[in-house]
PDB file of C-alpha atoms in Angstrom:
ATOM      1  CA  UNK A 138       9.714  11.665  10.436  1.00  0.00           C
ATOM      2  CA  UNK A 139      12.837  10.806  12.374  1.00  0.00           C
ATOM      3  CA  UNK A 140      15.455   8.616  10.725  1.00  0.00           C
ATOM      4  CA  UNK A 141      15.373   5.956  13.461  1.00  0.00           C
ATOM      5  CA  UNK A 142      11.638   5.430  12.970  1.00  0.00           C
ATOM      6  CA  UNK A 143      11.985   5.363   9.178  1.00  0.00           C
ATOM      7  CA  UNK A 144      14.787   2.784   9.355  1.00  0.00           C
ATOM      8  CA  UNK A 145      12.733   0.563  11.678  1.00  0.00           C
ATOM      9  CA  UNK A 146       9.577   0.970   9.604  1.00  0.00           C
ATOM     10  CA  UNK A 147      11.310   0.075   6.355  1.00  0.00           C
ATOM     11  CA  UNK A 148      12.878  -3.018   7.880  1.00  0.00           C
ATOM     12  CA  UNK A 149       9.665  -4.152   9.577  1.00  0.00           C
ATOM     13  CA  UNK A 150       7.723  -6.901   7.765  1.00  0.00           C
ATOM     14  CA  UNK A 151       5.064  -6.818  10.502  1.00  0.00           C
ATOM     15  CA  UNK A 152       4.191  -3.214   9.684  1.00  0.00           C
ATOM     16  CA  UNK A 153       4.491  -4.098   5.989  1.00  0.00           C
ATOM     17  CA  UNK A 154       2.036  -6.982   6.442  1.00  0.00           C
ATOM     18  CA  UNK A 155      -0.456  -4.682   8.140  1.00  0.00           C
ATOM     19  CA  UNK A 156      -0.048  -2.045   5.406  1.00  0.00           C
ATOM     20  CA  UNK A 157      -0.583  -4.632   2.654  1.00  0.00           C
ATOM     21  CA  UNK A 158      -3.606  -6.069   4.504  1.00  0.00           C
ATOM     22  CA  UNK A 159      -5.056  -2.553   4.879  1.00  0.00           C
ATOM     23  CA  UNK A 160      -4.598  -1.852   1.147  1.00  0.00           C
ATOM     24  CA  UNK A 161      -6.006  -5.269   0.245  1.00  0.00           C
ATOM     25  CA  UNK A 162      -9.116  -4.648   2.361  1.00  0.00           C
ATOM     26  CA  UNK A 163      -9.674  -1.245   0.745  1.00  0.00           C
ATOM     27  CA  UNK A 164      -9.245  -2.652  -2.771  1.00  0.00           C
ATOM     28  CA  UNK A 165     -11.550  -5.589  -2.073  1.00  0.00           C
ATOM     29  CA  UNK A 166     -14.206  -3.361  -0.521  1.00  0.00           C
ATOM     30  CA  UNK A 167     -14.050  -0.839  -3.394  1.00  0.00           C
ATOM     31  CA  UNK A 168     -14.536  -3.647  -5.931  1.00  0.00           C
ATOM     32  CA  UNK A 169     -17.680  -4.815  -4.070  1.00  0.00           C
ATOM     33  CA  UNK A 170     -15.797  -7.874  -2.802  1.00  0.00           C
ATOM     34  CA  UNK A 171     -15.413  -9.225  -6.329  1.00  0.00           C
ATOM     35  CA  UNK A 172     -11.752  -8.543  -7.151  1.00  0.00           C
ATOM     36  CA  UNK A 173      -8.773  -8.785  -4.879  1.00  0.00           C
ATOM     37  CA  UNK A 174      -5.648  -6.706  -5.058  1.00  0.00           C
ATOM     38  CA  UNK A 175      -3.490  -7.821  -8.017  1.00  0.00           C
ATOM     39  CA  UNK A 176      -0.258  -9.422  -6.841  1.00  0.00           C
ATOM     40  CA  UNK A 177       1.941  -7.119  -8.947  1.00  0.00           C
ATOM     41  CA  UNK A 178       0.171  -4.044  -7.549  1.00  0.00           C
ATOM     42  CA  UNK A 179       1.163  -5.062  -4.026  1.00  0.00           C
ATOM     43  CA  UNK A 180       4.727  -3.979  -4.857  1.00  0.00           C
ATOM     44  CA  UNK A 181       3.559  -0.350  -5.047  1.00  0.00           C
ATOM     45  CA  UNK A 182       2.053  -0.197  -1.540  1.00  0.00           C
ATOM     46  CA  UNK A 183       5.123  -0.122   0.697  1.00  0.00           C
ATOM     47  CA  UNK A 184       7.253   2.213  -1.461  1.00  0.00           C
ATOM     48  CA  UNK A 185       4.430   4.764  -1.366  1.00  0.00           C
ATOM     49  CA  UNK A 186       3.210   4.232   2.196  1.00  0.00           C
ATOM     50  CA  UNK A 187       6.662   4.099   3.816  1.00  0.00           C
ATOM     51  CA  UNK A 188       7.793   7.309   2.116  1.00  0.00           C
ATOM     52  CA  UNK A 189       7.023   9.937   4.763  1.00  0.00           C
ATOM     53  CA  UNK A 190       6.009  12.856   2.516  1.00  0.00           C
ATOM     54  CA  UNK A 191       3.915  10.643   0.267  1.00  0.00           C
ATOM     55  CA  UNK A 192       2.215   8.980   3.239  1.00  0.00           C
ATOM     56  CA  UNK A 193       1.426  12.352   4.826  1.00  0.00           C
ATOM     57  CA  UNK A 194      -0.025  13.661   1.558  1.00  0.00           C
ATOM     58  CA  UNK A 195      -2.127  10.544   0.938  1.00  0.00           C
ATOM     59  CA  UNK A 196      -3.328  10.235   4.539  1.00  0.00           C
ATOM     60  CA  UNK A 197      -5.062  13.613   4.419  1.00  0.00           C
ATOM     61  CA  UNK A 198      -7.139  12.875   1.308  1.00  0.00           C
ATOM     62  CA  UNK A 199     -10.624  11.403   1.012  1.00  0.00           C
ATOM     63  CA  UNK A 200     -10.651   7.874  -0.398  1.00  0.00           C
ATOM     64  CA  UNK A 201     -12.208   8.697  -3.770  1.00  0.00           C
ATOM     65  CA  UNK A 202      -9.415   9.839  -6.096  1.00  0.00           C
ATOM     66  CA  UNK A 203      -6.877  10.188  -3.273  1.00  0.00           C
ATOM     67  CA  UNK A 204      -3.889   9.146  -5.363  1.00  0.00           C
ATOM     68  CA  UNK A 205      -4.711  11.470  -8.260  1.00  0.00           C
ATOM     69  CA  UNK A 206      -5.348  14.376  -5.857  1.00  0.00           C
ATOM     70  CA  UNK A 207      -2.080  13.651  -4.057  1.00  0.00           C
ATOM     71  CA  UNK A 208      -0.157  13.554  -7.335  1.00  0.00           C
ATOM     72  CA  UNK A 209      -1.598  16.901  -8.403  1.00  0.00           C
ATOM     73  CA  UNK A 210      -0.677  18.391  -5.024  1.00  0.00           C
ATOM     74  CA  UNK A 211       2.752  16.787  -4.721  1.00  0.00           C
ATOM     75  CA  UNK A 212       4.383  16.241  -8.115  1.00  0.00           C
ATOM     76  CA  UNK A 213       7.429  14.682  -6.439  1.00  0.00           C
ATOM     77  CA  UNK A 214       5.624  11.427  -5.545  1.00  0.00           C
ATOM     78  CA  UNK A 215       6.800   9.470  -8.628  1.00  0.00           C
ATOM     79  CA  UNK A 216      10.440  10.624  -8.269  1.00  0.00           C
ATOM     80  CA  UNK A 217      12.550   7.752  -7.019  1.00  0.00           C
ATOM     81  CA  UNK A 218       9.532   5.461  -6.807  1.00  0.00           C
ATOM     82  CA  UNK A 219      10.902   2.929  -9.314  1.00  0.00           C
ATOM     83  CA  UNK A 220      14.057   2.563  -7.220  1.00  0.00           C
ATOM     84  CA  UNK A 221      12.038   2.245  -3.988  1.00  0.00           C
ATOM     85  CA  UNK A 222       9.845  -0.443  -5.591  1.00  0.00           C
ATOM     86  CA  UNK A 223      12.964  -2.414  -6.501  1.00  0.00           C
ATOM     87  CA  UNK A 224      14.685  -1.849  -3.143  1.00  0.00           C
ATOM     88  CA  UNK A 225      11.601  -2.804  -1.115  1.00  0.00           C
ATOM     89  CA  UNK A 226      10.645  -5.866  -3.168  1.00  0.00           C
ATOM     90  CA  UNK A 227      12.150  -8.261  -0.596  1.00  0.00           C
ATOM     91  CA  UNK A 228      10.280  -6.515   2.218  1.00  0.00           C
ATOM     92  CA  UNK A 229       7.073  -6.641   0.168  1.00  0.00           C
ATOM     93  CA  UNK A 230       7.449 -10.381  -0.375  1.00  0.00           C
ATOM     94  CA  UNK A 231       8.281 -10.958   3.300  1.00  0.00           C
ATOM     95  CA  UNK A 232       5.281  -8.851   4.298  1.00  0.00           C
ATOM     96  CA  UNK A 233       2.928 -10.727   1.956  1.00  0.00           C
ATOM     97  CA  UNK A 234       4.259 -14.027   3.280  1.00  0.00           C
ATOM     98  CA  UNK A 235       3.766 -12.908   6.879  1.00  0.00           C
ATOM     99  CA  UNK A 236       0.264 -11.560   6.157  1.00  0.00           C
ATOM    100  CA  UNK A 237      -0.703 -14.846   4.505  1.00  0.00           C
ATOM    101  CA  UNK A 238       0.857 -16.975   7.271  1.00  0.00           C
ATOM    102  CA  UNK A 239      -0.913 -14.964   9.976  1.00  0.00           C
ATOM    103  CA  UNK A 240      -4.288 -15.217   8.258  1.00  0.00           C
ATOM    104  CA  UNK A 241      -4.663 -11.588   7.216  1.00  0.00           C
ATOM    105  CA  UNK A 242      -4.781 -12.300   3.475  1.00  0.00           C
ATOM    106  CA  UNK A 243      -4.940 -15.225   1.112  1.00  0.00           C
ATOM    107  CA  UNK A 244      -3.908 -15.663  -2.497  1.00  0.00           C
ATOM    108  CA  UNK A 245      -6.828 -16.287  -4.836  1.00  0.00           C
ATOM    109  CA  UNK A 246      -5.642 -18.744  -7.520  1.00  0.00           C
ATOM    110  CA  UNK A 247      -8.770 -18.237  -9.664  1.00  0.00           C
ATOM    111  CA  UNK A 248      -8.183 -14.572 -10.527  1.00  0.00           C
ATOM    112  CA  UNK A 249      -4.472 -14.453 -11.414  1.00  0.00           C
ATOM    113  CA  UNK A 250      -3.443 -14.680  -7.764  1.00  0.00           C
ATOM    114  CA  UNK A 251      -4.829 -11.435  -6.332  1.00  0.00           C
ATOM    115  CA  UNK A 252      -4.610 -10.870  -2.627  1.00  0.00           C
ATOM    116  CA  UNK A 253      -7.915 -11.209  -0.786  1.00  0.00           C
ATOM    117  CA  UNK A 254      -8.359 -10.172   2.855  1.00  0.00           C
ATOM    118  CA  UNK A 255      -9.895 -12.245   5.577  1.00  0.00           C
ATOM    119  CA  UNK A 256     -12.692  -9.950   6.651  1.00  0.00           C
ATOM    120  CA  UNK A 257     -13.170 -11.262  10.185  1.00  0.00           C
ATOM    121  CA  UNK A 258     -10.059  -9.453  11.448  1.00  0.00           C
ATOM    122  CA  UNK A 259     -10.183  -5.983  12.980  1.00  0.00           C
ATOM    123  CA  UNK A 260      -7.423  -3.395  12.673  1.00  0.00           C
ATOM    124  CA  UNK A 261      -5.170  -2.589  15.613  1.00  0.00           C
ATOM    125  CA  UNK A 262      -5.412   0.920  17.026  1.00  0.00           C
ATOM    126  CA  UNK A 263      -1.978   2.570  16.897  1.00  0.00           C
ATOM    127  CA  UNK A 264      -0.854   5.527  18.991  1.00  0.00           C
ATOM    128  CA  UNK A 265       2.083   6.546  16.794  1.00  0.00           C
ATOM    129  CA  UNK A 266       1.123   9.187  14.204  1.00  0.00           C
ATOM    130  CA  UNK A 267       3.661   7.942  11.631  1.00  0.00           C
ATOM    131  CA  UNK A 268       2.145   4.447  11.747  1.00  0.00           C
ATOM    132  CA  UNK A 269      -1.341   5.939  11.462  1.00  0.00           C
ATOM    133  CA  UNK A 270      -0.193   7.854   8.355  1.00  0.00           C
ATOM    134  CA  UNK A 271       1.323   4.698   6.828  1.00  0.00           C
ATOM    135  CA  UNK A 272      -1.913   2.752   7.321  1.00  0.00           C
ATOM    136  CA  UNK A 273      -4.125   5.620   6.156  1.00  0.00           C
ATOM    137  CA  UNK A 274      -1.951   5.964   3.049  1.00  0.00           C
ATOM    138  CA  UNK A 275      -2.139   2.186   2.493  1.00  0.00           C
ATOM    139  CA  UNK A 276      -5.924   2.338   2.596  1.00  0.00           C
ATOM    140  CA  UNK A 277      -5.949   5.071  -0.038  1.00  0.00           C
ATOM    141  CA  UNK A 278      -3.448   3.182  -2.191  1.00  0.00           C
ATOM    142  CA  UNK A 279      -5.647   0.062  -2.089  1.00  0.00           C
ATOM    143  CA  UNK A 280      -8.659   2.164  -3.011  1.00  0.00           C
ATOM    144  CA  UNK A 281      -6.722   3.701  -5.926  1.00  0.00           C
ATOM    145  CA  UNK A 282      -5.660   0.268  -7.146  1.00  0.00           C
ATOM    146  CA  UNK A 283      -9.336  -0.708  -7.324  1.00  0.00           C
ATOM    147  CA  UNK A 284     -10.210   2.537  -9.136  1.00  0.00           C
ATOM    148  CA  UNK A 285      -7.486   2.326 -11.794  1.00  0.00           C
ATOM    149  CA  UNK A 286      -6.278  -0.431 -14.056  1.00  0.00           C
ATOM    150  CA  UNK A 287      -2.802  -1.686 -13.208  1.00  0.00           C
ATOM    151  CA  UNK A 288      -1.396  -0.327 -16.479  1.00  0.00           C
ATOM    152  CA  UNK A 289      -2.933   3.097 -15.762  1.00  0.00           C
ATOM    153  CA  UNK A 290      -1.521   3.046 -12.223  1.00  0.00           C
ATOM    154  CA  UNK A 291       1.958   2.262 -13.577  1.00  0.00           C
ATOM    155  CA  UNK A 292       1.626   5.010 -16.171  1.00  0.00           C
ATOM    156  CA  UNK A 293       0.574   7.604 -13.608  1.00  0.00           C
ATOM    157  CA  UNK A 294       3.391   6.647 -11.249  1.00  0.00           C
ATOM    158  CA  UNK A 295       5.943   6.200 -14.058  1.00  0.00           C
ATOM    159  CA  UNK A 296       6.666   2.590 -13.082  1.00  0.00           C
ATOM    160  CA  UNK A 297       7.914  -0.296 -15.191  1.00  0.00           C
ATOM    161  CA  UNK A 298       7.257  -3.914 -14.198  1.00  0.00           C
TER     162      UNK A 298
END
């Protein structure tokens, strides 16, 4: 991934909003449209999906168990993740705000404010392979969030909230 693209991707709340929406849709679908994506878990999406090696590793995996398979293949995924979560927290909040304002997601006040997607929207087709990897990784991250409890996810990724 070239540095110019990475700089623009990391500073892009529009791409962040689409990545969070993609993860939210995957989580919601995996939970049979019962549970949304927990708000705190949304802070994991961008630090994983915008990290080029992590995104490439995740994007090539099947949905079921993608995060666990990626971690076993690439043990470096958790390294520096805590710092990236902290550094990208403003972008995550801006991306959530943009996704909510544009009608991609809503906050569900009944279930501890999880993010729930609006299902009548269709994804945009992107030509850029890096963006495709980011969105594919986001989908797998959302699926993993639905598969694992939040405490288990934090334990696996060595994160502290």
